Amino acid sequence: MHHSHNRATLGGKLSAVLVAAGSSVGLGNIWRFPYVAGDNGGGAFLVIYILCVLLLGLPLMLAEFSVGRATHRNAVGAYRALDKRWSFLGYNGVLAAFLILGFYFVVSGWTAEYMVHSVTGSLAKYTTAQEYQSIFENFIQNPWRPVLYTLLFVLATHFVIALGVQKGIERSAKVLMPLLFVILIALAIHSLLMPGGGEGFRFFFQPDFSKVTPSTLLVALGQAFFSLSIGIGTMVTYASYFKPETNLRHTALNVTILDTLVAILAGVVIFPAVFSVGIEPTSGPSLVFITLPSIFNGMPLSMVWSSVFFLLLVVAALTSTISLHEVITAYCHEEWHMSRRAAAWTTTAATALLGIMASLSVGILNGWKLFGLNLFDLLDYLTANIMLPVGGLFTCLFVGWKLDQQVLKDQITNHGALKFRIYRTFIFLLRYLCPIVMLLVFLDNLGVF
Ligand code: PFF
């Protein structure tokens, strides 16, 4: 099957960056990053995180871009086309995309509900952080409301995917990404001007390495891969729609910078707020849902600020759920020979089901645990801390050692049209540094040392 002839391609130069950044920038940056950083020592985590992004994440993103554009296939088809024995990497990706969507849709649903409550003013009724904590807990444990919002989000994602690569994915990224940046910068300025936030800045920017343990490294690595959307074939899938003249190196660099900038800005928005309302920065996944409404509440125009903040989360989430959905849709379409429409509906139905289960698992089904975790936490842990890093490790090994180096060079230099002065450094990172570091981090966490 050669689908590459009638496959969609993305338009202009900016499209590749916006679409890939749309995938990278998401709840991982604004919801997950701050609480993971809060749990793992704040500033010290930030330093380790940035090192992971630059030394491991960036080369991997470039590697995934190359695999995608060299083959013009979905994640499974791409690895299979290059070497049959490595198609498991594609399967790991499709499965991980499915599992991530399971909990990601749930959090996306929470953000949508909070946006609605902000707009209608019902979120402004409470005063203390404790009250916000209990309304958040009540809300996520409600048996049907979060499920409804999860389904709403699933349908919104489906709608964009059904419009196709150019009219759906590309167009939505071109509108939503600029919107996201404008909102985030406005919120960051707002936060900088807020009284009493200095402690938050100190927590976020002053590294205290006494909090760093081997598990911090794994968490930082997992967070970096999750945030950049690498290790599971999302960037392979998106790059399969890139044009031959797209500069992969610039695209990867720009996406990485934008993604990291958004995570840092999200920290700047959130930590001062956390400290000024006296919530523990280690309060976990509920962090942004409790601290921000309570901080906004004490301010003039509180409804506007909280509506805008939750709109930011909705937008960020949507461009990411689209990319995860596309990984599975493209796979079903090309490998199972379904029409794109049927592939999209299959993906939607399957992820909706998993999403409903995950949503209920933080409420009425909370007693159902595996390895001590409910389904929601299990999906998060399994993907971010295991499947993404393992996918990343094998991607490095494949692209660094197995793939014909000419294929890689052709992709990165656009068949010799572009220069790549640090090619040797890149190959060194991919062949030696990335796999060794990842392996050590893993073994250490398994208690081998
Ligand atoms: N990068 C997204 C975020 O930070 O929210 C989440 C994500 C999207 C992870 C796509 C993995 C992926 F393939």
Short mmCIF file of C-alpha atoms and ligand atoms in Angstrom, two decimals:
data_model
loop_
_atom_site.label_atom_id
_atom_site.label_comp_id
_atom_site.label_asym_id
_atom_site.label_seq_id
_atom_site.Cartn_x
_atom_site.Cartn_y
_atom_site.Cartn_z
CA MET A 1 0.00 0.00 0.00
CA HIS A 2 1.42 3.36 -0.97
CA HIS A 3 -0.62 5.99 0.69
CA SER A 4 2.02 8.62 0.27
CA HIS A 5 0.75 9.70 -3.14
CA ASN A 6 -2.58 11.02 -1.98
CA ARG A 7 -1.59 11.98 1.51
CA ALA A 8 -2.28 15.42 2.93
CA THR A 9 0.57 17.90 3.43
CA LEU A 10 0.71 20.93 5.66
CA GLY A 11 0.88 24.38 4.07
CA GLY A 12 3.41 27.10 4.90
CA LYS A 13 6.59 27.14 6.93
CA LEU A 14 4.88 28.28 10.08
CA SER A 15 2.32 25.49 9.92
CA ALA A 16 4.80 22.77 10.80
CA VAL A 17 5.91 24.69 13.89
CA LEU A 18 2.39 25.60 14.98
CA VAL A 19 0.96 22.15 14.48
CA ALA A 20 3.82 20.41 16.30
CA ALA A 21 3.80 23.06 19.04
CA GLY A 22 0.05 22.53 19.29
CA SER A 23 0.74 18.94 20.20
CA SER A 24 3.58 19.72 22.61
CA VAL A 25 2.06 22.62 24.44
CA GLY A 26 -0.79 21.25 26.49
CA LEU A 27 -1.99 20.24 29.91
CA GLY A 28 1.47 18.77 30.36
CA ASN A 29 2.87 22.30 30.51
CA ILE A 30 0.18 24.14 32.42
CA TRP A 31 -1.43 21.50 34.61
CA ARG A 32 1.14 18.71 35.00
CA PHE A 33 4.46 20.57 34.99
CA PRO A 34 3.70 22.89 37.95
CA TYR A 35 2.48 20.14 40.24
CA VAL A 36 5.22 17.71 39.28
CA ALA A 37 7.79 20.47 39.84
CA GLY A 38 6.07 21.29 43.14
CA ASP A 39 6.27 17.66 44.24
CA ASN A 40 9.91 17.31 43.25
CA GLY A 41 11.68 20.29 44.69
CA GLY A 42 10.71 23.28 42.52
CA GLY A 43 13.82 25.04 41.20
CA ALA A 44 16.04 21.96 41.35
CA PHE A 45 13.52 20.09 39.25
CA LEU A 46 13.44 22.94 36.74
CA VAL A 47 17.21 22.70 36.17
CA ILE A 48 17.11 18.92 35.63
CA TYR A 49 14.05 19.26 33.45
CA ILE A 50 15.72 21.78 31.14
CA LEU A 51 18.78 19.54 30.80
CA CYS A 52 16.52 16.61 29.86
CA VAL A 53 14.73 18.73 27.27
CA LEU A 54 17.89 20.00 25.60
CA LEU A 55 20.11 16.93 25.71
CA LEU A 56 17.54 14.17 25.29
CA GLY A 57 14.28 15.68 24.10
CA LEU A 58 15.51 17.85 21.26
CA PRO A 59 17.60 15.17 19.49
CA LEU A 60 14.73 12.74 19.87
CA MET A 61 12.22 15.09 18.37
CA LEU A 62 14.50 15.57 15.38
CA ALA A 63 14.86 11.80 15.10
CA GLU A 64 11.09 11.33 15.12
CA PHE A 65 10.59 14.08 12.56
CA SER A 66 13.09 12.33 10.28
CA VAL A 67 11.37 8.95 10.60
CA GLY A 68 7.98 10.51 9.82
CA ARG A 69 9.01 12.56 6.84
CA ALA A 70 11.21 9.87 5.35
CA THR A 71 8.30 7.47 5.17
CA HIS A 72 5.07 9.52 5.03
CA ARG A 73 3.29 6.94 7.11
CA ASN A 74 1.52 6.55 10.42
CA ALA A 75 3.69 5.58 13.40
CA VAL A 76 3.44 1.81 12.86
CA GLY A 77 3.76 2.01 9.08
CA ALA A 78 6.74 4.34 9.37
CA TYR A 79 8.87 2.06 11.53
CA ARG A 80 7.76 -0.96 9.55
CA ALA A 81 8.75 0.69 6.26
CA LEU A 82 12.23 1.33 7.61
CA ASP A 83 12.75 -1.98 9.36
CA LYS A 84 10.05 -4.58 10.01
CA ARG A 85 11.52 -5.71 13.28
CA TRP A 86 11.13 -2.24 14.75
CA SER A 87 7.42 -1.84 14.12
CA PHE A 88 6.85 -2.58 17.82
CA LEU A 89 7.95 1.01 18.40
CA GLY A 90 4.96 2.17 16.40
CA TYR A 91 2.62 -0.13 18.33
CA ASN A 92 3.98 1.14 21.63
CA GLY A 93 3.15 4.62 20.36
CA VAL A 94 -0.39 3.91 19.24
CA LEU A 95 -1.14 2.13 22.50
CA ALA A 96 0.42 4.91 24.57
CA ALA A 97 -1.59 7.54 22.66
CA PHE A 98 -4.74 5.60 23.51
CA LEU A 99 -3.85 5.29 27.19
CA ILE A 100 -2.82 8.94 27.49
CA LEU A 101 -6.09 10.04 25.93
CA GLY A 102 -7.89 8.00 28.58
CA PHE A 103 -6.86 10.34 31.39
CA TYR A 104 -6.10 13.41 29.30
CA PHE A 105 -9.68 13.69 28.13
CA VAL A 106 -10.80 13.59 31.76
CA VAL A 107 -8.59 16.50 32.82
CA SER A 108 -9.60 18.33 29.65
CA GLY A 109 -13.21 17.84 30.70
CA TRP A 110 -12.45 19.36 34.13
CA THR A 111 -10.93 22.41 32.43
CA ALA A 112 -14.03 22.79 30.25
CA GLU A 113 -16.34 22.60 33.24
CA TYR A 114 -14.25 25.12 35.17
CA MET A 115 -14.33 27.45 32.21
CA VAL A 116 -18.11 27.25 32.08
CA HIS A 117 -18.41 27.89 35.81
CA SER A 118 -16.05 30.84 35.54
CA VAL A 119 -18.06 32.40 32.75
CA THR A 120 -21.38 31.95 34.55
CA GLY A 121 -19.91 33.33 37.77
CA SER A 122 -20.65 30.28 39.91
CA LEU A 123 -16.95 29.74 40.57
CA ALA A 124 -16.70 33.19 42.18
CA LYS A 125 -19.07 32.32 45.04
CA TYR A 126 -16.47 30.80 47.35
CA THR A 127 -13.75 32.49 49.32
CA THR A 128 -11.15 30.27 50.96
CA ALA A 129 -8.77 27.84 49.33
CA GLN A 130 -10.30 25.09 51.50
CA GLU A 131 -13.69 25.77 49.99
CA TYR A 132 -12.23 25.52 46.53
CA GLN A 133 -10.56 22.29 47.48
CA SER A 134 -13.84 20.76 48.55
CA ILE A 135 -15.76 21.94 45.50
CA PHE A 136 -13.07 20.47 43.29
CA GLU A 137 -13.25 17.16 45.09
CA ASN A 138 -17.03 17.18 44.94
CA PHE A 139 -16.92 17.95 41.29
CA ILE A 140 -14.53 15.24 40.17
CA GLN A 141 -16.30 12.64 42.28
CA ASN A 142 -19.71 13.44 40.86
CA PRO A 143 -20.77 10.38 38.84
CA TRP A 144 -22.03 12.09 35.74
CA ARG A 145 -20.98 15.74 35.34
CA PRO A 146 -17.27 15.15 34.70
CA VAL A 147 -18.22 12.27 32.41
CA LEU A 148 -20.40 14.59 30.36
CA TYR A 149 -17.65 17.17 30.04
CA THR A 150 -15.17 14.45 29.10
CA LEU A 151 -17.49 13.34 26.32
CA LEU A 152 -17.93 16.92 25.19
CA PHE A 153 -14.19 17.20 24.82
CA VAL A 154 -13.97 13.90 22.98
CA LEU A 155 -16.54 15.16 20.48
CA ALA A 156 -14.79 18.50 20.00
CA THR A 157 -11.58 16.61 19.20
CA HIS A 158 -13.42 14.28 16.87
CA PHE A 159 -14.90 17.23 15.03
CA VAL A 160 -11.47 18.71 14.25
CA ILE A 161 -10.04 15.34 13.20
CA ALA A 162 -13.04 14.70 10.97
CA LEU A 163 -12.31 17.94 9.13
CA GLY A 164 -8.98 16.47 8.11
CA VAL A 165 -5.31 17.36 8.35
CA GLN A 166 -5.40 20.72 6.60
CA LYS A 167 -8.85 22.00 7.37
CA GLY A 168 -9.00 20.59 10.86
CA ILE A 169 -5.58 20.18 12.42
CA GLU A 170 -3.69 22.91 10.60
CA ARG A 171 -6.40 25.54 10.73
CA SER A 172 -7.21 25.01 14.38
CA ALA A 173 -3.53 25.26 15.34
CA LYS A 174 -3.18 28.53 13.44
CA VAL A 175 -5.98 30.11 15.43
CA LEU A 176 -5.56 28.43 18.80
CA MET A 177 -1.79 28.66 19.28
CA PRO A 178 -1.50 32.45 18.89
CA LEU A 179 -4.54 32.79 21.18
CA LEU A 180 -2.83 30.61 23.76
CA PHE A 181 0.33 32.74 23.76
CA VAL A 182 -1.56 36.00 24.12
CA ILE A 183 -3.52 34.67 27.09
CA LEU A 184 -0.50 33.17 28.78
CA ILE A 185 1.54 36.36 28.51
CA ALA A 186 -1.34 38.43 29.88
CA LEU A 187 -1.67 36.05 32.83
CA ALA A 188 2.06 36.03 33.50
CA ILE A 189 2.16 39.83 33.63
CA HIS A 190 -0.83 39.76 35.93
CA SER A 191 0.93 37.31 38.18
CA LEU A 192 4.17 39.30 38.23
CA LEU A 193 2.28 42.32 39.50
CA MET A 194 0.58 40.36 42.25
CA PRO A 195 1.55 41.24 45.86
CA GLY A 196 3.07 38.54 48.03
CA GLY A 197 4.11 36.19 45.28
CA GLY A 198 7.86 36.49 45.94
CA GLU A 199 8.01 33.24 47.88
CA GLY A 200 6.57 31.42 44.90
CA PHE A 201 9.24 32.80 42.61
CA ARG A 202 11.91 31.77 45.03
CA PHE A 203 10.50 28.26 45.25
CA PHE A 204 10.38 27.97 41.48
CA PHE A 205 13.69 29.57 40.58
CA GLN A 206 15.95 28.74 43.53
CA PRO A 207 17.30 25.23 43.15
CA ASP A 208 17.55 23.13 46.29
CA PHE A 209 19.34 19.98 45.23
CA SER A 210 18.82 18.27 48.59
CA LYS A 211 15.37 17.25 47.31
CA VAL A 212 16.76 15.47 44.28
CA THR A 213 16.60 11.66 44.32
CA PRO A 214 17.00 9.11 41.50
CA SER A 215 13.26 9.12 41.07
CA THR A 216 13.38 12.88 40.44
CA LEU A 217 15.46 12.14 37.35
CA LEU A 218 12.95 9.64 36.01
CA VAL A 219 10.08 12.00 36.70
CA ALA A 220 11.90 14.87 34.94
CA LEU A 221 12.68 12.64 31.98
CA GLY A 222 9.09 11.41 31.75
CA GLN A 223 7.76 14.93 32.11
CA ALA A 224 10.11 16.20 29.37
CA PHE A 225 8.99 13.50 26.94
CA PHE A 226 5.34 13.91 27.85
CA SER A 227 5.53 17.66 27.45
CA LEU A 228 7.33 17.51 24.12
CA SER A 229 5.01 14.73 22.86
CA ILE A 230 7.90 12.42 22.04
CA GLY A 231 8.60 8.74 22.45
CA ILE A 232 5.25 7.59 21.11
CA GLY A 233 5.18 8.46 17.44
CA THR A 234 3.10 11.63 17.59
CA MET A 235 5.89 13.61 15.98
CA VAL A 236 6.42 10.79 13.49
CA THR A 237 2.77 11.07 12.50
CA TYR A 238 2.77 14.87 12.26
CA ALA A 239 6.07 14.99 10.36
CA SER A 240 4.63 12.54 7.86
CA TYR A 241 2.52 15.49 6.69
CA PHE A 242 5.44 17.95 6.51
CA LYS A 243 6.57 19.29 3.15
CA PRO A 244 9.89 18.26 1.60
CA GLU A 245 11.25 21.78 2.12
CA THR A 246 10.35 22.03 5.82
CA ASN A 247 13.50 22.58 7.86
CA LEU A 248 13.26 19.84 10.49
CA ARG A 249 16.06 21.19 12.64
CA HIS A 250 14.51 24.65 12.96
CA THR A 251 11.10 23.17 13.52
CA ALA A 252 12.33 20.93 16.34
CA LEU A 253 14.28 23.77 17.94
CA ASN A 254 11.36 26.20 17.77
CA VAL A 255 8.88 23.69 19.14
CA THR A 256 11.21 22.78 22.00
CA ILE A 257 11.80 26.42 22.89
CA LEU A 258 8.10 27.30 22.75
CA ASP A 259 7.16 24.29 24.84
CA THR A 260 9.72 25.04 27.53
CA LEU A 261 8.80 28.70 27.56
CA VAL A 262 5.17 27.83 28.14
CA ALA A 263 6.04 25.48 31.01
CA ILE A 264 8.17 28.18 32.65
CA LEU A 265 5.51 30.84 32.13
CA ALA A 266 2.91 28.48 33.59
CA GLY A 267 5.16 28.15 36.66
CA VAL A 268 5.41 31.94 36.83
CA VAL A 269 1.61 32.16 36.72
CA ILE A 270 0.97 29.42 39.24
CA PHE A 271 3.65 29.37 41.97
CA PRO A 272 3.21 32.95 43.20
CA ALA A 273 -0.53 32.20 43.37
CA VAL A 274 0.08 28.97 45.25
CA PHE A 275 2.15 30.69 47.91
CA SER A 276 -0.06 33.71 48.25
CA VAL A 277 -3.12 31.60 49.12
CA GLY A 278 -1.14 29.31 51.40
CA ILE A 279 -1.68 26.02 49.56
CA GLU A 280 1.07 23.43 49.59
CA PRO A 281 2.91 23.41 46.25
CA THR A 282 2.87 19.63 46.54
CA SER A 283 -0.90 19.30 46.39
CA GLY A 284 -0.82 17.26 43.17
CA PRO A 285 -3.15 17.21 40.19
CA SER A 286 -5.66 19.52 41.86
CA LEU A 287 -3.13 22.37 42.09
CA VAL A 288 -4.39 24.58 39.27
CA PHE A 289 -8.01 23.81 39.97
CA ILE A 290 -7.83 25.01 43.56
CA THR A 291 -5.22 27.70 43.81
CA LEU A 292 -6.05 29.69 40.75
CA PRO A 293 -9.78 30.13 41.31
CA SER A 294 -9.09 31.15 44.88
CA ILE A 295 -6.43 33.66 43.96
CA PHE A 296 -8.47 35.14 41.14
CA ASN A 297 -11.40 35.43 43.43
CA GLY A 298 -9.83 38.08 45.59
CA MET A 299 -9.15 40.36 42.66
CA PRO A 300 -11.06 42.84 40.66
CA LEU A 301 -12.53 41.28 37.50
CA SER A 302 -12.07 37.82 38.99
CA MET A 303 -14.56 36.24 36.61
CA VAL A 304 -12.66 37.51 33.62
CA TRP A 305 -9.31 36.24 34.88
CA SER A 306 -10.51 32.80 35.76
CA SER A 307 -12.50 32.45 32.53
CA VAL A 308 -9.42 33.42 30.59
CA PHE A 309 -7.21 31.02 32.52
CA PHE A 310 -9.49 28.05 31.99
CA LEU A 311 -9.94 29.00 28.36
CA LEU A 312 -6.16 28.79 28.11
CA LEU A 313 -6.24 25.28 29.52
CA VAL A 314 -9.03 24.23 27.18
CA VAL A 315 -7.17 25.53 24.14
CA ALA A 316 -3.89 23.96 25.20
CA ALA A 317 -5.62 20.65 25.85
CA LEU A 318 -7.52 20.59 22.59
CA THR A 319 -4.52 20.97 20.28
CA SER A 320 -2.88 18.09 22.17
CA THR A 321 -5.86 15.74 22.20
CA ILE A 322 -6.10 16.35 18.46
CA SER A 323 -2.53 15.12 17.97
CA LEU A 324 -3.05 12.02 20.10
CA HIS A 325 -6.26 11.21 18.29
CA GLU A 326 -4.51 11.64 14.93
CA VAL A 327 -1.86 9.05 15.87
CA ILE A 328 -4.58 6.42 16.33
CA THR A 329 -6.79 7.61 13.47
CA ALA A 330 -3.91 7.60 10.98
CA TYR A 331 -2.93 4.12 12.18
CA CYS A 332 -6.45 2.68 11.79
CA HIS A 333 -6.90 4.41 8.44
CA GLU A 334 -3.66 3.25 6.90
CA GLU A 335 -2.99 -0.07 8.56
CA TRP A 336 -6.51 -1.41 8.90
CA HIS A 337 -7.56 0.12 5.58
CA MET A 338 -10.56 1.86 7.06
CA SER A 339 -11.90 5.07 5.60
CA ARG A 340 -10.60 8.08 7.51
CA ARG A 341 -14.11 8.69 8.78
CA ALA A 342 -14.51 5.18 10.16
CA ALA A 343 -10.99 5.34 11.62
CA ALA A 344 -11.82 8.59 13.40
CA TRP A 345 -15.07 7.20 14.83
CA THR A 346 -13.38 4.01 16.00
CA THR A 347 -10.76 6.06 17.82
CA THR A 348 -13.39 8.34 19.29
CA ALA A 349 -15.53 5.47 20.56
CA ALA A 350 -12.61 3.58 22.10
CA THR A 351 -11.08 6.61 23.80
CA ALA A 352 -14.47 7.82 25.03
CA LEU A 353 -14.99 4.50 26.76
CA LEU A 354 -11.59 4.57 28.43
CA GLY A 355 -12.15 8.22 29.36
CA ILE A 356 -15.44 7.41 31.07
CA MET A 357 -13.79 4.63 33.09
CA ALA A 358 -10.92 6.91 34.06
CA SER A 359 -13.31 9.67 35.05
CA LEU A 360 -15.30 7.32 37.27
CA SER A 361 -12.10 5.94 38.76
CA VAL A 362 -11.49 9.16 40.68
CA GLY A 363 -15.08 9.07 41.95
CA ILE A 364 -17.43 6.16 42.47
CA LEU A 365 -14.96 3.54 41.25
CA ASN A 366 -12.11 4.79 43.41
CA GLY A 367 -11.96 1.48 45.23
CA TRP A 368 -10.81 -0.36 42.09
CA LYS A 369 -7.07 -0.28 42.30
CA LEU A 370 -4.20 -1.91 40.50
CA PHE A 371 -0.72 -1.63 42.06
CA GLY A 372 -2.35 0.72 44.55
CA LEU A 373 -3.41 3.19 41.87
CA ASN A 374 -6.83 3.96 40.46
CA LEU A 375 -7.24 3.80 36.68
CA PHE A 376 -6.67 7.53 36.21
CA ASP A 377 -3.36 7.53 38.10
CA LEU A 378 -2.35 4.22 36.58
CA LEU A 379 -2.77 5.53 33.02
CA ASP A 380 -0.74 8.62 33.86
CA TYR A 381 2.03 6.66 35.58
CA LEU A 382 2.21 3.92 32.98
CA THR A 383 2.50 6.29 30.03
CA ALA A 384 4.64 9.13 31.37
CA ASN A 385 7.01 7.07 33.50
CA ILE A 386 7.24 3.88 31.47
CA MET A 387 5.94 3.88 27.91
CA LEU A 388 7.27 7.28 26.85
CA PRO A 389 10.78 6.82 28.25
CA VAL A 390 10.95 3.24 26.90
CA GLY A 391 9.67 4.45 23.52
CA GLY A 392 12.24 7.24 23.62
CA LEU A 393 15.07 4.84 24.48
CA PHE A 394 14.27 2.52 21.59
CA THR A 395 13.76 5.42 19.20
CA CYS A 396 17.31 6.59 20.00
CA LEU A 397 18.68 3.11 19.52
CA PHE A 398 16.85 2.68 16.24
CA VAL A 399 17.65 6.04 14.69
CA GLY A 400 21.19 6.16 16.11
CA TRP A 401 22.30 2.62 15.34
CA LYS A 402 19.96 0.89 12.98
CA LEU A 403 18.63 3.43 10.52
CA ASP A 404 20.62 4.03 7.36
CA GLN A 405 22.54 7.20 8.22
CA GLN A 406 22.00 8.53 4.73
CA VAL A 407 18.24 8.54 5.29
CA LEU A 408 18.73 10.55 8.46
CA LYS A 409 21.16 12.97 6.84
CA ASP A 410 18.88 13.47 3.84
CA GLN A 411 15.98 14.35 6.08
CA ILE A 412 17.87 16.73 8.30
CA THR A 413 19.65 18.53 5.47
CA ASN A 414 16.79 18.25 2.96
CA HIS A 415 18.98 16.18 0.66
CA GLY A 416 22.00 18.39 1.05
CA ALA A 417 20.25 21.74 0.62
CA LEU A 418 20.79 22.70 4.27
CA LYS A 419 23.89 22.57 6.43
CA PHE A 420 23.93 20.81 9.76
CA ARG A 421 27.17 21.76 11.49
CA ILE A 422 26.54 19.90 14.70
CA TYR A 423 25.63 16.62 13.02
CA ARG A 424 28.35 14.76 14.92
CA THR A 425 27.18 16.12 18.24
CA PHE A 426 23.66 15.13 17.34
CA ILE A 427 24.66 11.59 16.47
CA PHE A 428 26.75 11.36 19.62
CA LEU A 429 23.78 12.37 21.76
CA LEU A 430 21.49 9.96 19.97
CA ARG A 431 23.87 7.01 20.00
CA TYR A 432 25.52 7.27 23.36
CA LEU A 433 24.34 9.93 25.74
CA CYS A 434 20.56 9.49 25.39
CA PRO A 435 20.41 5.69 25.63
CA ILE A 436 22.97 5.48 28.43
CA VAL A 437 21.33 8.15 30.55
CA MET A 438 17.89 6.67 30.01
CA LEU A 439 19.07 3.19 30.83
CA LEU A 440 20.82 4.32 34.00
CA VAL A 441 17.80 6.25 35.15
CA PHE A 442 15.61 3.20 34.60
CA LEU A 443 17.87 0.71 36.29
CA ASP A 444 18.36 3.03 39.18
CA ASN A 445 14.62 3.31 39.64
CA LEU A 446 14.26 -0.45 39.52
CA GLY A 447 16.70 -0.54 42.41
CA VAL A 448 19.56 -2.20 40.54
CA PHE A 449 22.27 0.05 42.04
N1 PFF B 1 2.53 17.17 25.05
C1 PFF B 1 1.20 17.18 25.57
C2 PFF B 1 1.16 18.06 26.79
O1 PFF B 1 2.20 18.54 27.23
O2 PFF B 1 0.09 18.26 27.34
C3 PFF B 1 0.65 15.82 25.86
C4 PFF B 1 0.97 14.80 24.82
C5 PFF B 1 0.49 14.98 23.54
C6 PFF B 1 1.80 13.75 25.12
C7 PFF B 1 0.86 14.07 22.56
C8 PFF B 1 2.16 12.86 24.17
C9 PFF B 1 1.70 13.03 22.90
F1 PFF B 1 2.02 12.17 21.98
#
